[in-house]
Tab-separated table of C-alpha atoms in Angstrom:
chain	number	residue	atom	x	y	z
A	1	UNK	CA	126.213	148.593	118.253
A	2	UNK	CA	129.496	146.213	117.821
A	3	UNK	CA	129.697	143.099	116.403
A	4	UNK	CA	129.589	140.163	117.886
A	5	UNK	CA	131.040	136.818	116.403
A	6	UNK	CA	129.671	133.552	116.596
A	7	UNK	CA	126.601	131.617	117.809
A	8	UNK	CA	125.445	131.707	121.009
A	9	UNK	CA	126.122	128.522	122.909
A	10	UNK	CA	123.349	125.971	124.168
A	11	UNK	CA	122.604	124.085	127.034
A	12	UNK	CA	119.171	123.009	126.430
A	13	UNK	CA	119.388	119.830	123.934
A	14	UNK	CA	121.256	118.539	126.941
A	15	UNK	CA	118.645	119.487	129.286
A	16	UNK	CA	119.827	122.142	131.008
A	17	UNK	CA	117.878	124.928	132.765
A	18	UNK	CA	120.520	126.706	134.589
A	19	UNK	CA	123.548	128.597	134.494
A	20	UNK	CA	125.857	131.548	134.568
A	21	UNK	CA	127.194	133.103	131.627
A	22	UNK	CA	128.687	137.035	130.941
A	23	UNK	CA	126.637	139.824	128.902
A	24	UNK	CA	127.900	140.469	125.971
A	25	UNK	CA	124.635	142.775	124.216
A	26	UNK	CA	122.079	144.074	125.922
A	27	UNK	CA	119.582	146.599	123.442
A	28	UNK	CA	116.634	148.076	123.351
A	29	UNK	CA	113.177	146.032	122.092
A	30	UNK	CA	109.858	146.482	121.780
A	31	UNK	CA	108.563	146.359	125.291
A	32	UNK	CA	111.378	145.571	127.428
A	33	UNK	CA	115.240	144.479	126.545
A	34	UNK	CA	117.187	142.293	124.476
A	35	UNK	CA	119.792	140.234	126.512
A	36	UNK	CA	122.391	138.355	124.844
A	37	UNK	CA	124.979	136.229	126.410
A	38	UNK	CA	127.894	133.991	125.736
A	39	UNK	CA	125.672	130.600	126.950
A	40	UNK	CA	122.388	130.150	127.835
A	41	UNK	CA	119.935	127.173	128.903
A	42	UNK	CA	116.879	128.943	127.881
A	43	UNK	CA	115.256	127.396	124.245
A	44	UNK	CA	114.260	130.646	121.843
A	45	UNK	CA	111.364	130.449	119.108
A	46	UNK	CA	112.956	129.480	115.761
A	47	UNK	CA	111.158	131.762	113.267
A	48	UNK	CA	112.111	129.651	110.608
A	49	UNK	CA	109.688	126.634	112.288
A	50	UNK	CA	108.324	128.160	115.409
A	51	UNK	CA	106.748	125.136	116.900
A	52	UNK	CA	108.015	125.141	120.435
A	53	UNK	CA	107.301	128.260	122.536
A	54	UNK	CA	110.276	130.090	123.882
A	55	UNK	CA	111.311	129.489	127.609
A	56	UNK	CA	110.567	131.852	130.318
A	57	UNK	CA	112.378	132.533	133.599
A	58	UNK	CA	114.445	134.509	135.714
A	59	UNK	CA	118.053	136.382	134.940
A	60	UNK	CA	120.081	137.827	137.649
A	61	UNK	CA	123.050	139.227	139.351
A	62	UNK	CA	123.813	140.698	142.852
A	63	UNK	CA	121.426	143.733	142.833
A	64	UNK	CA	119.658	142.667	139.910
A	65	UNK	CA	116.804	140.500	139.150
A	66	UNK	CA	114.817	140.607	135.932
A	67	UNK	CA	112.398	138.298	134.235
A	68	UNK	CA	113.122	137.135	131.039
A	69	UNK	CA	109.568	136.689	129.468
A	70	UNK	CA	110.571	136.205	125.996
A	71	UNK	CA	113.467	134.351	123.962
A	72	UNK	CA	114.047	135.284	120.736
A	73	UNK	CA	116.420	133.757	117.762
A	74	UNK	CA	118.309	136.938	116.731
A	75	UNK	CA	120.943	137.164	113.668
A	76	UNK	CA	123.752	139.639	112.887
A	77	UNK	CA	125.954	140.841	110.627
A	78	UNK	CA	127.642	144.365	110.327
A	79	UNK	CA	126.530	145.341	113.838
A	80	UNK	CA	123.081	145.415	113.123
A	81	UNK	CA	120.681	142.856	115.455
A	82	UNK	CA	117.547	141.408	113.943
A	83	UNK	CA	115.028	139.058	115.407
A	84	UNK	CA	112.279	136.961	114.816
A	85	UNK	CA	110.998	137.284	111.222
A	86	UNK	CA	113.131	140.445	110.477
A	87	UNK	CA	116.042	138.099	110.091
A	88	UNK	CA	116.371	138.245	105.886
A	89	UNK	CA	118.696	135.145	105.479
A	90	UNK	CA	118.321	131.109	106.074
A	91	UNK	CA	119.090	129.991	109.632
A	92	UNK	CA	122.846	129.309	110.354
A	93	UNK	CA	123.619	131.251	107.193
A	94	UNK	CA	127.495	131.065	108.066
A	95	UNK	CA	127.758	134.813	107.380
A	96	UNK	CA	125.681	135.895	110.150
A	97	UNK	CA	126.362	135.431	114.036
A	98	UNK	CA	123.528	133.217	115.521
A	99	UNK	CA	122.272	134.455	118.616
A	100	UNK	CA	119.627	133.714	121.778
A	101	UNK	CA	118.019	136.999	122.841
A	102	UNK	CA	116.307	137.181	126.506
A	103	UNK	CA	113.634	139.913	126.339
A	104	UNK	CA	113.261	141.285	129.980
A	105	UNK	CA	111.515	143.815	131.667
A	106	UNK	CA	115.010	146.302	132.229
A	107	UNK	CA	118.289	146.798	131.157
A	108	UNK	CA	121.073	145.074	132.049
A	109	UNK	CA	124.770	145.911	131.828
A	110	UNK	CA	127.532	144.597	129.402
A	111	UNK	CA	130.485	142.691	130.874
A	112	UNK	CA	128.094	141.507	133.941
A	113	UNK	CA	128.096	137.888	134.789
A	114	UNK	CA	124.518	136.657	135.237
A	115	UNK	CA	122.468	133.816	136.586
A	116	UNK	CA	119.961	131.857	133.710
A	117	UNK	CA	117.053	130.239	135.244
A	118	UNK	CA	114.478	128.774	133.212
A	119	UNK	CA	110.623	127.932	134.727
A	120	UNK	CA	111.692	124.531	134.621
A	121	UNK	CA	107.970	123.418	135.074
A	122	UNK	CA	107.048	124.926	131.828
A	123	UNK	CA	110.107	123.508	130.343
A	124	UNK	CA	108.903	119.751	131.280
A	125	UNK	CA	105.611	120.562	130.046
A	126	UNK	CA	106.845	121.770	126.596
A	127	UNK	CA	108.786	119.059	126.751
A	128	UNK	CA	106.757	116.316	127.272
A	129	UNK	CA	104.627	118.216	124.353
A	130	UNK	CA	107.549	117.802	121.954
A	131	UNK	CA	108.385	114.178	122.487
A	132	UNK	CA	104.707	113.104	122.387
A	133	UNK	CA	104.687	115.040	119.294
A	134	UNK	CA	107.046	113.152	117.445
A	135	UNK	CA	105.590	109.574	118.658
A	136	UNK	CA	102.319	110.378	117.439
A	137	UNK	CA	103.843	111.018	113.568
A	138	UNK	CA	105.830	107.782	113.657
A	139	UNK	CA	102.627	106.246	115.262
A	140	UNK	CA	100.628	107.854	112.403
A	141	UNK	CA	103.086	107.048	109.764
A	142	UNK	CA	102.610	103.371	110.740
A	143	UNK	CA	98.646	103.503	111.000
A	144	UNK	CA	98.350	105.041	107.644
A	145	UNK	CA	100.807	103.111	105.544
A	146	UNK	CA	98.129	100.870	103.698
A	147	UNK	CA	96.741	104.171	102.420
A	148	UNK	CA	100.240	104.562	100.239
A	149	UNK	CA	99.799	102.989	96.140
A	150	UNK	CA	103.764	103.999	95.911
A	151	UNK	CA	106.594	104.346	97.066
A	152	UNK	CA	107.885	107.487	98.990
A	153	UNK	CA	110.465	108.449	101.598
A	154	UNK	CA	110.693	106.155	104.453
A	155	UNK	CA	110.510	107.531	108.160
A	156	UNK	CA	113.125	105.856	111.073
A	157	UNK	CA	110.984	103.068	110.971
A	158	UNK	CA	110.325	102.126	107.524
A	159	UNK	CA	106.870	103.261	107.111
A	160	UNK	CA	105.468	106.075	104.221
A	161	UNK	CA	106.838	109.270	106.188
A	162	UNK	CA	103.380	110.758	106.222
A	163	UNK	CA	104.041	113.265	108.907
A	164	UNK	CA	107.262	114.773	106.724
A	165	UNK	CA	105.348	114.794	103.383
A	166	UNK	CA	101.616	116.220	104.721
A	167	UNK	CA	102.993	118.595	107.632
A	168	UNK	CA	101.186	121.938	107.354
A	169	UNK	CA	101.595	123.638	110.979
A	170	UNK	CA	102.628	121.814	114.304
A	171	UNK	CA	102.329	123.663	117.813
A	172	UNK	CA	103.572	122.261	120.955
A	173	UNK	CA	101.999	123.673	123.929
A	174	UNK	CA	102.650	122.584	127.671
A	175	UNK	CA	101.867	118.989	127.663
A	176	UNK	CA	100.578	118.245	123.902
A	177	UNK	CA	100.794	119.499	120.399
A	178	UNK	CA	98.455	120.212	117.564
A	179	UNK	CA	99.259	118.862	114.236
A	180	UNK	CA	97.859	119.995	110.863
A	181	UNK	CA	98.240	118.710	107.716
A	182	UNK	CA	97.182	119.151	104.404
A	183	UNK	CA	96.282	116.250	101.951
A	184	UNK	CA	96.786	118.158	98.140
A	185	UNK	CA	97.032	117.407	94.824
A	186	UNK	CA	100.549	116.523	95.267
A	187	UNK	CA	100.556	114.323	97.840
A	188	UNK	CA	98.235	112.362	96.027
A	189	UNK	CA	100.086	112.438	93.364
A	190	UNK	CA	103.070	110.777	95.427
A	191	UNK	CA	100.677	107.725	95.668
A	192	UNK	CA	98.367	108.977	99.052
A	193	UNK	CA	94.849	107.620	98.832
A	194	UNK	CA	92.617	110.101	100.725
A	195	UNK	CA	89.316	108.242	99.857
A	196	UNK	CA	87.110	107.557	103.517
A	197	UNK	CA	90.155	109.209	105.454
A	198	UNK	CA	87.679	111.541	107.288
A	199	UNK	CA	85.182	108.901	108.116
A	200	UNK	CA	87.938	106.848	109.620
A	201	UNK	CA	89.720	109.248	111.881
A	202	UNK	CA	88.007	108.422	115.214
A	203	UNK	CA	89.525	104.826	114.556
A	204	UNK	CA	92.607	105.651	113.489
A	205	UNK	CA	93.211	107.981	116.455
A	206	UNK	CA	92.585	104.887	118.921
A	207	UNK	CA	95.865	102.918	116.677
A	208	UNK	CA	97.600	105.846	116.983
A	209	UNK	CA	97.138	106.007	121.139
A	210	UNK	CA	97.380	102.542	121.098
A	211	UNK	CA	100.732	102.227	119.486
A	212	UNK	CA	102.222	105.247	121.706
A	213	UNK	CA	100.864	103.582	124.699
A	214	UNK	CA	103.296	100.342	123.619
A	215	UNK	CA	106.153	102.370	123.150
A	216	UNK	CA	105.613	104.557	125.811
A	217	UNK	CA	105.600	101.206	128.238
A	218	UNK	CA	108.698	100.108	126.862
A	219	UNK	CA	110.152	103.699	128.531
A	220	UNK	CA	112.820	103.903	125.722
A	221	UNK	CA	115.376	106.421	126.099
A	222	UNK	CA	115.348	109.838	123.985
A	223	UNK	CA	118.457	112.329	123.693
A	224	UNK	CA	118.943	115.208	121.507
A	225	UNK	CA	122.580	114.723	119.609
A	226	UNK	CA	124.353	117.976	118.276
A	227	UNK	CA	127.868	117.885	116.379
A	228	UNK	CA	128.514	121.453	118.556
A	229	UNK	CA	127.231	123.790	121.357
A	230	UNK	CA	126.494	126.479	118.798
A	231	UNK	CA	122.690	127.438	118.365
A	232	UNK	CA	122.422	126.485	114.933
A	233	UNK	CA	123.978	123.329	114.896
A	234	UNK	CA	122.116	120.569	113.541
A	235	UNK	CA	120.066	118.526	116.215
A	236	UNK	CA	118.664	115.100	116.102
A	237	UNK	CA	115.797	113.576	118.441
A	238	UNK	CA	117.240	110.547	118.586
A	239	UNK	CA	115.081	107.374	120.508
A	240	UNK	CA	115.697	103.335	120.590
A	241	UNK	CA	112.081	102.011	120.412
A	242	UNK	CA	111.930	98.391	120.572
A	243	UNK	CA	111.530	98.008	116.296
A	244	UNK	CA	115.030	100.224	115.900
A	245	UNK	CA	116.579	103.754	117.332
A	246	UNK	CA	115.168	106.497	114.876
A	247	UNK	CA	116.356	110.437	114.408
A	248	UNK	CA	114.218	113.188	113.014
A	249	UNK	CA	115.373	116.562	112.631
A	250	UNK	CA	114.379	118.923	116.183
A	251	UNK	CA	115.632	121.929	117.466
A	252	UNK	CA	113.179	121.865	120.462
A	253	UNK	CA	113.439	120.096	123.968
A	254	UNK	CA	112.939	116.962	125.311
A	255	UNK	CA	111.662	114.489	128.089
A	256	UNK	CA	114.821	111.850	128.127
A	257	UNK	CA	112.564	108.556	128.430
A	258	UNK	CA	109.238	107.969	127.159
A	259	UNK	CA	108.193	106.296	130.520
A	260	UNK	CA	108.244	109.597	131.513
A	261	UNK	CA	105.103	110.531	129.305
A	262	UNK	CA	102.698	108.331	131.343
A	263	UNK	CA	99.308	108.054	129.244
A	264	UNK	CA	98.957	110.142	125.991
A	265	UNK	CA	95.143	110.489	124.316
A	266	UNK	CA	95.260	111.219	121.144
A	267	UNK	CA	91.775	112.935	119.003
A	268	UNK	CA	91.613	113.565	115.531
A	269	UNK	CA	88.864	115.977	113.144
A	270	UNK	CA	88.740	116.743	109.279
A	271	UNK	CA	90.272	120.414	108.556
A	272	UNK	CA	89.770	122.690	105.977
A	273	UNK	CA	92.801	120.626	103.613
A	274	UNK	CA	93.527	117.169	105.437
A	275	UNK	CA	93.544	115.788	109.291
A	276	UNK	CA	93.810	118.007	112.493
A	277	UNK	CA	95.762	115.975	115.528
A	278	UNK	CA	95.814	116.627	119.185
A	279	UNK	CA	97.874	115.015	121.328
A	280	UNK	CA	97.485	115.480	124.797
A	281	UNK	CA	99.674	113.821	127.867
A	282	UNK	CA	97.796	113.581	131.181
């Protein structure tokens, strides 16, 4: 297998979902094949945080048609591929070539210039997942800031940043997300006062809703902001709510207003160490 140098390059944090791009790898996998191009639309699972699904969709070429029905982060150094959670070193370790594998059903040829076209419904549906997912933890932050005896990190907004501090697991799934988090010894350490939490989630799930409902009505804009095309370059969610423009971390995709959300119900339940969230847009 021969090297390859360099990251893959990305359309998605701009939103795209189409394009043409050459082959540059094509190998083997478990079940089907391992594409890998110069540039690609399609979003691959980040094994590192894996809380947006891959994208699915079509590749293809005159004569050729092929569903890509996996996208994997792959990593490589010395002309050996790995994928997934075989990959031994930190993401964007700058030693290691970055790369967005399409697993399809058959091979496809080196040097071949193909079409990319993600299910773009799933995409919005992921989407719209993801941005939810990031109102409801500044809407949480906010709601449970009177629970905080000290002072911690700050999210966008100014509030205790909960959501950063607690975060256990979060899944985005086509049109919502579920959020766990655990309440320990060290978080209440940090000044957290878990006392009565449980009792009051049903309430605090209507402020939650009810403060994503306000924001959501104000329709601010979102965009994803990269220094570079390159799959591991550092991305920002980046939205202008009406109390300031905040940025958190994301390597996922994104709906670019919030009007677009429409109404968002939010539920919350104890878990086995702290709160369980759904969000859900409808």
């Amino acid at each position: 297998m021969g090297e390859i140098r360099g990251s893959t390059q990305v359309t998605f944090p701009a939103g795209g979902t189409a394009g043409e791009s050459r082959v540059i790898m094509s190998v083997p996998l478990d079940g089907g094949h391992g594409v890998v191009v110069e540039e690609t639309p399609f979003h691959p699972l980040d094994p590192s945080w894996p809380d947006q699904p891959a994208d699915t969709g079509v590749l293809g070429a005159d004569g050729l048609e092929t569903r890509v029905v996996d996208c994997l982060t792959g990593a490589m150094r010395g002309g050996e591929l790995l994928v997934g959670a075989d990959i031994p070193v930190r993401r964007g370790d700058p030693d290691w070539s970055w790369l967005v594998v399409h697993v399809v059903e058959r091979d496809v040829p080196v040097g071949v210039t193909v079409r990319l076209a993600v299910d773009e419904e799933r995409r919005r549906a992921l989407s719209a997942g993801h941005t939810a997912c990031h109102l409801m933890a500044l809407a949480l932050n906010e709601a449970l800031a009177p629970r905080w005896r000290k002072e911690v990190r700050p999210d966008g907004l100014g509030h205790p940043d909960f959501d950063a501090l607690a975060i256990a697991s979060s899944r985005i799934v086509p049109g919502g997300s579920l959020d766990t988090y655990r309440i320990g010894t060290s978080l209440r350490k940090k000044g957290f006062t878990a006392e009565g939490l449980a009792g009051d989630l049903p309430k605090l799930a209507e402020v939650v809703e009810a403060r994503m409902a306000r924001w959501i009505a104000a329709d601010a804009p979102v965009a994803i902001e990269a220094p570079g095309p390159g799959l591991t370059a550092p991305r920002r969610w980046r939205c202008a709510l009406p109390e300031g423009t905040v940025e958190i971390p994301c390597g996922g995709t994104h709906l670019s207003r919030l009007g677009e959300l429409g109404a968002v119900r939010v539920s919350m339940e104890p878990g086995d160490a702290g709160p369980v969230v759904r969000t859900e847009v409808s």
